[in-house]
PDB file of C-alpha atoms and ligand atoms in Angstrom:
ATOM      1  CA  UNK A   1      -8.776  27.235  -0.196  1.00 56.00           C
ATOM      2  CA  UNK A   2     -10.027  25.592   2.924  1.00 65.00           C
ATOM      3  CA  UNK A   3      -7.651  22.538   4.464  1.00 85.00           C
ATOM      4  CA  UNK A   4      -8.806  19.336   2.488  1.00 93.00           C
ATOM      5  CA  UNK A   5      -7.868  15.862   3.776  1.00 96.00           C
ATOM      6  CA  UNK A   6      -8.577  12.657   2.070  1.00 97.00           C
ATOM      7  CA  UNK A   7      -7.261   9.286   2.334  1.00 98.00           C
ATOM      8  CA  UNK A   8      -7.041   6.085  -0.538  1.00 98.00           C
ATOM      9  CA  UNK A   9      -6.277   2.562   0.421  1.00 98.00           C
ATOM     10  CA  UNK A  10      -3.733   0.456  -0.969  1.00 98.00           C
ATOM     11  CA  UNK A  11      -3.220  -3.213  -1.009  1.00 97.00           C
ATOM     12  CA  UNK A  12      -0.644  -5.640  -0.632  1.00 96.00           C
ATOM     13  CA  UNK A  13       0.405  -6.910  -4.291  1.00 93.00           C
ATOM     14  CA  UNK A  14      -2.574  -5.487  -6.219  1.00 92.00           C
ATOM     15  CA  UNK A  15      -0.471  -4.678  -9.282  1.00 86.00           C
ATOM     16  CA  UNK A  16      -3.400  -4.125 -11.632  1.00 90.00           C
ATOM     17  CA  UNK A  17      -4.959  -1.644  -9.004  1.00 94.00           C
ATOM     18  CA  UNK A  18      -1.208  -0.114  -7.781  1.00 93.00           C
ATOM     19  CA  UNK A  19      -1.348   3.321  -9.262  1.00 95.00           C
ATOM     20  CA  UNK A  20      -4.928   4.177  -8.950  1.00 97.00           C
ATOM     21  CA  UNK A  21      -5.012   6.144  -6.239  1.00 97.00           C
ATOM     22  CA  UNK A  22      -2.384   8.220  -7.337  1.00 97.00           C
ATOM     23  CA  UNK A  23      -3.868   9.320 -10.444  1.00 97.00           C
ATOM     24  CA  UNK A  24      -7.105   9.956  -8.275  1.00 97.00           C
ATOM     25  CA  UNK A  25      -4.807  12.227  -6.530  1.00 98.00           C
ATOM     26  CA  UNK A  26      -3.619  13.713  -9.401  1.00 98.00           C
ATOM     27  CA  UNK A  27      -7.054  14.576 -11.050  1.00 97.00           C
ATOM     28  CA  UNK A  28      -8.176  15.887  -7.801  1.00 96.00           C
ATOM     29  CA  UNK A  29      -5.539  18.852  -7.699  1.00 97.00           C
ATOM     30  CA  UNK A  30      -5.844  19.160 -11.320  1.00 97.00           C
ATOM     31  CA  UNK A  31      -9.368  20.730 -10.308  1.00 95.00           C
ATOM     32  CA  UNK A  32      -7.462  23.452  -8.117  1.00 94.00           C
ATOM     33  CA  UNK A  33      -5.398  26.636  -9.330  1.00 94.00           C
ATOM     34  CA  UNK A  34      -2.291  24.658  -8.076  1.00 96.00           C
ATOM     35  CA  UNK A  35       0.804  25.052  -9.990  1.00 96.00           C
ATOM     36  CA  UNK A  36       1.138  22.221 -12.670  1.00 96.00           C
ATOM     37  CA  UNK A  37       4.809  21.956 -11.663  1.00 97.00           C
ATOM     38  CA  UNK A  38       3.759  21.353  -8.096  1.00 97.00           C
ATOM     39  CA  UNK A  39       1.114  19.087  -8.990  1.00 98.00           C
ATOM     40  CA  UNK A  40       3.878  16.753 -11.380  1.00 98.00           C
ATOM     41  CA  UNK A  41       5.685  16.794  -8.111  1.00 98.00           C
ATOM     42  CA  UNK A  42       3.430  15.357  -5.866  1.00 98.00           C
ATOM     43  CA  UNK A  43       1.547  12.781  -8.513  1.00 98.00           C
ATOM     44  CA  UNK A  44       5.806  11.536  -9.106  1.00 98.00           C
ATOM     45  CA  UNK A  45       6.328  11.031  -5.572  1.00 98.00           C
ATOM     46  CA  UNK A  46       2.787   9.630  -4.479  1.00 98.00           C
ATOM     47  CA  UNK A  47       3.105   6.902  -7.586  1.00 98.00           C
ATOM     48  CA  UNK A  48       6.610   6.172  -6.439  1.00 98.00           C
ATOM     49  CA  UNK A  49       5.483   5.220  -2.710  1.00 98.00           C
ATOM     50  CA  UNK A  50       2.026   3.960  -3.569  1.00 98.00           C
ATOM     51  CA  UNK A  51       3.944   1.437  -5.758  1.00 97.00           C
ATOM     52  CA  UNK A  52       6.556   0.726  -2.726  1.00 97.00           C
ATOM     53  CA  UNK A  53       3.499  -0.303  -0.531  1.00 98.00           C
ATOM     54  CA  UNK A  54       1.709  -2.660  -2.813  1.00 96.00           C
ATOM     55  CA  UNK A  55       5.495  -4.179  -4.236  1.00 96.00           C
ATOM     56  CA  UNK A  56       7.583  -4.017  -0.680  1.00 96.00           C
ATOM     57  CA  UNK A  57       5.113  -2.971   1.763  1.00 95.00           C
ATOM     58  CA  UNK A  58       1.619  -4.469   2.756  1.00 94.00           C
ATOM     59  CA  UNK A  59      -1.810  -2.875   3.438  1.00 97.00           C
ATOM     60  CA  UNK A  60      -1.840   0.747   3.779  1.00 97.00           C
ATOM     61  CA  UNK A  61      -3.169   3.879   2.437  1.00 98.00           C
ATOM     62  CA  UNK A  62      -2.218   7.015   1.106  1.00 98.00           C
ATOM     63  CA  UNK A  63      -3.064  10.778   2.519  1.00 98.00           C
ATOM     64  CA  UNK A  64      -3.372  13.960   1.401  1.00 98.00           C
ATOM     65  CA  UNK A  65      -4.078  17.232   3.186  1.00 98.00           C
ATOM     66  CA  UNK A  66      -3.531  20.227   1.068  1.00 97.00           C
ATOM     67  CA  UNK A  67      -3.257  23.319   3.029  1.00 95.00           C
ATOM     68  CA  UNK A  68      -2.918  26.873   2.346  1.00 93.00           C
ATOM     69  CA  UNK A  69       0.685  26.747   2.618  1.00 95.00           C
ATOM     70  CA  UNK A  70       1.466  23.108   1.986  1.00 96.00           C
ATOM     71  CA  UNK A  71       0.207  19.589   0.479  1.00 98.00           C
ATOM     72  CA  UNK A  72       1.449  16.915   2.596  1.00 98.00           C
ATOM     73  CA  UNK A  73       1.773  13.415   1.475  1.00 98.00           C
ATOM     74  CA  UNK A  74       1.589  10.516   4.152  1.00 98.00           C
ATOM     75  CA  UNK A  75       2.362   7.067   3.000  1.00 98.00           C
ATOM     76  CA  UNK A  76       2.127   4.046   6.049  1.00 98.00           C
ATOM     77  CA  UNK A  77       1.467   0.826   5.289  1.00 98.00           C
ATOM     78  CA  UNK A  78       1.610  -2.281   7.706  1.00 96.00           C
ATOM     79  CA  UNK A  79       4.513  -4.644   5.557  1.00 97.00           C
ATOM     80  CA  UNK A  80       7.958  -5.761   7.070  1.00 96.00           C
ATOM     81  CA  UNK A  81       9.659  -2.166   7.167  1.00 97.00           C
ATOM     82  CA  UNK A  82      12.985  -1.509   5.906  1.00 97.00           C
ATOM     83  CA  UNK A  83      16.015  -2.885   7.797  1.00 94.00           C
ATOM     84  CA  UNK A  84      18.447  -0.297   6.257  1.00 96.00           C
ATOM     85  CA  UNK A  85      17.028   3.155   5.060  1.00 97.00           C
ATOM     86  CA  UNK A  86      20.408   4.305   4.201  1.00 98.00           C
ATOM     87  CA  UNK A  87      20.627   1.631   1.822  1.00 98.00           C
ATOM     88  CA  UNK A  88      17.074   1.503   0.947  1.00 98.00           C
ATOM     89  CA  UNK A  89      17.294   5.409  -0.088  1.00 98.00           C
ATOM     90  CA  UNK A  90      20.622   4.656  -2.336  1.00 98.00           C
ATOM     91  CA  UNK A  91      20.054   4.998  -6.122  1.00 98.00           C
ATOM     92  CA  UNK A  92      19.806   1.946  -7.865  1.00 98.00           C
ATOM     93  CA  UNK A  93      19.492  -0.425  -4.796  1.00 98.00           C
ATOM     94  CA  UNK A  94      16.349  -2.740  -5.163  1.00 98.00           C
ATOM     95  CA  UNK A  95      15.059  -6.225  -3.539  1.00 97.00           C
ATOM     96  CA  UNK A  96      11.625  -5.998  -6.499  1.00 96.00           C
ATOM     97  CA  UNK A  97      11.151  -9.828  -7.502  1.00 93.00           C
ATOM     98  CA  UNK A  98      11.050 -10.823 -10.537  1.00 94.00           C
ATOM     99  CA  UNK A  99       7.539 -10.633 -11.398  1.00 89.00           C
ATOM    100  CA  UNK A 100       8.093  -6.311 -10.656  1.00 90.00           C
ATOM    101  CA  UNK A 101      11.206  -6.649 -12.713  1.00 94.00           C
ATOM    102  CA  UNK A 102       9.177  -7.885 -15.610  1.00 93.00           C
ATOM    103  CA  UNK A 103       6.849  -5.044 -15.217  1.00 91.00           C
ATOM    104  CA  UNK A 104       9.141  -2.219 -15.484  1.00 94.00           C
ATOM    105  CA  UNK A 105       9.741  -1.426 -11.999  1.00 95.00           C
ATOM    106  CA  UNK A 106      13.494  -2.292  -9.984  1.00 97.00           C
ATOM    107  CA  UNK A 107      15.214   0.224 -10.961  1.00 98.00           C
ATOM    108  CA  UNK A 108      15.892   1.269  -7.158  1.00 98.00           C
ATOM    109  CA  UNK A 109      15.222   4.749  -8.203  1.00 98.00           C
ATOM    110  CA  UNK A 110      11.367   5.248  -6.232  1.00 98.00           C
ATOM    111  CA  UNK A 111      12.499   6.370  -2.443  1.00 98.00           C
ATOM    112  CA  UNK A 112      15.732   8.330  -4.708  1.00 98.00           C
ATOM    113  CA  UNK A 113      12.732  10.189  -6.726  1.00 98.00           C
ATOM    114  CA  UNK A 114      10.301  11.268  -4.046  1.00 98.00           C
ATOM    115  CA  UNK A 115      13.425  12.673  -1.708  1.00 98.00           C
ATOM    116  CA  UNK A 116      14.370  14.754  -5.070  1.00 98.00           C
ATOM    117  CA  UNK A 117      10.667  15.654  -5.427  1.00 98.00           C
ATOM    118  CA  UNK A 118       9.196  16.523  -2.184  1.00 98.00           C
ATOM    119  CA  UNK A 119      10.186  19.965  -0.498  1.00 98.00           C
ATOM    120  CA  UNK A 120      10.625  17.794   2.562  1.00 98.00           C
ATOM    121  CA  UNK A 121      10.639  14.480   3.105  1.00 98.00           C
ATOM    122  CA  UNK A 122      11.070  12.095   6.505  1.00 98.00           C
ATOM    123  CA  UNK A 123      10.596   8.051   6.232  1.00 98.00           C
ATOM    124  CA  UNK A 124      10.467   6.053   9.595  1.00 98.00           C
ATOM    125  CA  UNK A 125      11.085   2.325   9.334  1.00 97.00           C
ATOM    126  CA  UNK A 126      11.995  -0.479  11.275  1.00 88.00           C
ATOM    127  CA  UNK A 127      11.652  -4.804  10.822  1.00 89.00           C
ATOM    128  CA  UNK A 128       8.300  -5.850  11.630  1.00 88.00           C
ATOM    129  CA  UNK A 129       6.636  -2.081  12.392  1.00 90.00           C
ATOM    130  CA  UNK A 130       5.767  -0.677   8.620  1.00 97.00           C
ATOM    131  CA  UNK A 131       6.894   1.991   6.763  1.00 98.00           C
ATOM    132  CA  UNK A 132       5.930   5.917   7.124  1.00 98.00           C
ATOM    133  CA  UNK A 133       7.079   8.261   4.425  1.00 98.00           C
ATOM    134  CA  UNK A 134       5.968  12.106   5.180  1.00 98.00           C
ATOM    135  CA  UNK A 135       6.274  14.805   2.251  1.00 98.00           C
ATOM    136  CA  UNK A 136       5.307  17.849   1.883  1.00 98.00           C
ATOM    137  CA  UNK A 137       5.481  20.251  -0.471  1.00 98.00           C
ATOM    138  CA  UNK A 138       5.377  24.128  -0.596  1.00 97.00           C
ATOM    139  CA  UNK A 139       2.483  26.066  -2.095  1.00 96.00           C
ATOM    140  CA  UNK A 140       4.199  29.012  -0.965  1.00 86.00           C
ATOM    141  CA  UNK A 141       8.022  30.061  -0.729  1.00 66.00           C
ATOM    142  CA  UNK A 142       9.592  28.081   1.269  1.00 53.00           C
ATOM    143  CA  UNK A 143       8.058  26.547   4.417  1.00 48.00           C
TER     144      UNK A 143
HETATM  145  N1  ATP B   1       7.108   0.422   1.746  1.00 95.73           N
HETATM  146  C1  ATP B   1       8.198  -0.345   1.775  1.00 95.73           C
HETATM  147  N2  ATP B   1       8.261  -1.442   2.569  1.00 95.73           N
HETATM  148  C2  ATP B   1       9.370  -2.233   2.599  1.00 95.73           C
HETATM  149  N3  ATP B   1      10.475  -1.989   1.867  1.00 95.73           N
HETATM  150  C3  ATP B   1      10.471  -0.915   1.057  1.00 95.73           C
HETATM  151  C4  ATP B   1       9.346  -0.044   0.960  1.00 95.73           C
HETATM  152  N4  ATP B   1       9.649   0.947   0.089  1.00 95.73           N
HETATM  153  C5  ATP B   1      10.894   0.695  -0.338  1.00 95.73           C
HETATM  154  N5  ATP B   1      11.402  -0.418   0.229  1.00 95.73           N
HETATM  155  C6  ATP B   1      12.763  -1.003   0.029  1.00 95.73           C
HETATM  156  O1  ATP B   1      13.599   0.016  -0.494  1.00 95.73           O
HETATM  157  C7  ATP B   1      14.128  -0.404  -1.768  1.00 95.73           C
HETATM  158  C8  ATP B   1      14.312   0.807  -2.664  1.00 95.73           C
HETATM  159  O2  ATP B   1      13.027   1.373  -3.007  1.00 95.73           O
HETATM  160  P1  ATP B   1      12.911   2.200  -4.365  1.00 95.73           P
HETATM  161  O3  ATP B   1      11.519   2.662  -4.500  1.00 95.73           O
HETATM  162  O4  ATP B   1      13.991   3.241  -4.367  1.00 95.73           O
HETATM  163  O5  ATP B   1      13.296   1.132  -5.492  1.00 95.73           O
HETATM  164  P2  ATP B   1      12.414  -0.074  -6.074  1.00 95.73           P
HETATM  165  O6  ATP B   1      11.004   0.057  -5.603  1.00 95.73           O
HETATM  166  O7  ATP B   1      13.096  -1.350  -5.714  1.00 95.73           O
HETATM  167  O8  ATP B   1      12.518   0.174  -7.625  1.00 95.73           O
HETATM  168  P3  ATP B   1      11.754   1.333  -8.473  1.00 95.73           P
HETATM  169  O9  ATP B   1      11.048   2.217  -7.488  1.00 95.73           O
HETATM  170  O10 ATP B   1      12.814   2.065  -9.227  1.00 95.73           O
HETATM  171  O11 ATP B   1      10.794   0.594  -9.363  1.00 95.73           O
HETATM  172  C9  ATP B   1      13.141  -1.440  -2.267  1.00 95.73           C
HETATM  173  O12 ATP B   1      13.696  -2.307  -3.233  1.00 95.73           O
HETATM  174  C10 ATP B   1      12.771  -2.155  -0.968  1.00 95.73           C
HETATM  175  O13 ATP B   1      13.788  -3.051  -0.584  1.00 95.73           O
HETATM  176 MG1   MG B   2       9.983   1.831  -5.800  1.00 95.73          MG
END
């Protein structure tokens, strides 16, 4: 397959829309011969960080470029960025409100997830610049 590249916005606090692009993700490499393992890999971690944006993050978008080789994932939005990654990327550590509690989500297991999940995966984050997750994932062997 030729490289494909397509980007989905998300937005700050939109919990009813949160998700969406995700599963529009999902359906779209449910129309390729891409392994369905691969595919429950990418929709896990591209849920996981879509839901970061719109619950820690701000306005951003979601990207996907599926190669011959590789899908990559990019994740940026323009929130507060995350003071300590080390921490951030701990299992179980969350700062969700309560109104994310309520709806199932705190469990401080998102950022945990998508680093078990992706083949490779680099976040860059500081206060006040946004956060940048790259993952990618192998079509083939390993990259
Ligand atoms: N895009 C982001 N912008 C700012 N902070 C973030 C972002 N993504 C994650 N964080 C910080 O990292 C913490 C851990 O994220 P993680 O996804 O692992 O857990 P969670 O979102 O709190 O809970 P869960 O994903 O299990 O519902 C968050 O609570 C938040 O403090
Ligand atoms: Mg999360």
């Amino acid at each position: 397959m030729a490289s494909f590249s397509k980007c989905y916005a998300i937005k700050k606090n939109d919990f009813i829309k949160a998700g969406d692009a995700s599963i529009k993700i999902k359906n779209l490499l449910k129309s390729t011969d891409i392994d369905p393992a691969i595919i429950r890999r990418v929709a896990v971690c591209g849920y996981e960080g879509e839901i970061n944006v719109a619950m820690h993050g701000g306005n951003g978008k979601i990207c996907i470029d599926i190669g011959e080789n590789q899908i990559t994932i990019k994740i940026d939005d323009d929130g507060p960025g995350i003071e300590d990654i080390d921490l951030a990327m701990k299992k179980g550590f969350s700062t969700a409100t309560d109104k994310w509690r309520e709806m199932g989500f705190g469990a401080g297991m998102g950022l945990p997830n998508m680093f078990k999940n992706a083949d490779k995966f680099n976040i860059e984050s500081e206060k006040g610049n946004g956060t940048h997750i790259t993952m990618e994932f192998s079509l083939k062997g390993n990259i």
